Tab-separated table of C-alpha atoms in Angstrom:
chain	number	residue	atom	x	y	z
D	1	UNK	CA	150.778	142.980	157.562
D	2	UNK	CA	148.027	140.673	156.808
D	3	UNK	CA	148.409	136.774	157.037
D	4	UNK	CA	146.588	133.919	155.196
D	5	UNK	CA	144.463	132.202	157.571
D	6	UNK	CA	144.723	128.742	155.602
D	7	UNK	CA	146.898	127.961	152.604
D	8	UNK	CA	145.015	128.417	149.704
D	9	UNK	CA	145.195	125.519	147.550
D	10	UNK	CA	146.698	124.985	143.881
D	11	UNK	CA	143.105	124.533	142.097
D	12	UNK	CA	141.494	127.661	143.602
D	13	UNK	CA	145.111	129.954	142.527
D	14	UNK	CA	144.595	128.422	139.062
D	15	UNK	CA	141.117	128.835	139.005
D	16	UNK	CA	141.688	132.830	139.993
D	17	UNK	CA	144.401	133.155	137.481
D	18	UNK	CA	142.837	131.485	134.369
D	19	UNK	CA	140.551	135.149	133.848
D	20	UNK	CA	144.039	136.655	133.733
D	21	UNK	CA	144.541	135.923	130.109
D	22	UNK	CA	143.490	137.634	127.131
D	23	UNK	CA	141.787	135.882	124.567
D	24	UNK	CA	142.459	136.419	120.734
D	25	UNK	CA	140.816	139.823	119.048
D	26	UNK	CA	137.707	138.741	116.395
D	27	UNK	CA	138.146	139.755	112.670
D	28	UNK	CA	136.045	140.364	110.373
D	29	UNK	CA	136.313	141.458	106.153
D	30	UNK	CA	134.490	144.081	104.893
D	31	UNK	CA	132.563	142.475	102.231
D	32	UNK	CA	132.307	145.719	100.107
D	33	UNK	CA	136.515	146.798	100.542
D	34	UNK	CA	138.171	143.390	101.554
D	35	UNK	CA	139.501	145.454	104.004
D	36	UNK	CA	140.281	143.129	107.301
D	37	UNK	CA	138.913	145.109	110.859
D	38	UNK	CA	137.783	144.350	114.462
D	39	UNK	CA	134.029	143.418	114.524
D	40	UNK	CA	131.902	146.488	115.903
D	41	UNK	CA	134.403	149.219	114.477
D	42	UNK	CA	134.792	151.330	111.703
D	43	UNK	CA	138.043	151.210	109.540
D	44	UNK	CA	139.592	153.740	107.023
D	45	UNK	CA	139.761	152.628	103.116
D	46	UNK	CA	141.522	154.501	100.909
D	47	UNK	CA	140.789	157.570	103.188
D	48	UNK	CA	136.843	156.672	103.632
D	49	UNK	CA	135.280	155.787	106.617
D	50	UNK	CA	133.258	152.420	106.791
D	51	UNK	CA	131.197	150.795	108.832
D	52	UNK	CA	128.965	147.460	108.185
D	53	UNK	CA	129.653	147.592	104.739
D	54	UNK	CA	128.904	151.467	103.966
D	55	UNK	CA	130.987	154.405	103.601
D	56	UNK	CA	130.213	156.907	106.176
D	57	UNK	CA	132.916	159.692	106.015
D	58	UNK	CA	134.768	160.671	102.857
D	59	UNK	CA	137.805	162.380	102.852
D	60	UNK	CA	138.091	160.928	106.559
D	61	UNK	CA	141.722	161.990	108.009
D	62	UNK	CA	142.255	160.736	111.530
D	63	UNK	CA	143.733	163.353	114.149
């Protein structure tokens, strides 16, 4: 089984863990629904698609 050569030190663990976390999801409102979403995706509204502001689908049922 492998062995540290040298201990590694507090700052350099802490440094390798701090990408570890996740970082809070962006939201954005739909200035033509109100409807809150994740920036870069389309969201359903009343059962139409949208996407930047314009409906794409209608009648849009997800599988």
């Amino acid at each position: 089984m492998a062995h540290p050569k040298r201990k590694i030190s507090t700052t350099r663990r802490d440094t390798r863990r701090a990408h570890d976390f996740g970082t809070p999801k962006h939201l954005g409102v739909d200035p033509q629904t109100g409807e809150t979403h994740l920036y870069h995706r389309a969201h359903v509204h009343e059962g139409n698609l949208y996407y930047k502001g314009k409906m794409i689908v209608e009648g849009y049922s997800a599988r």
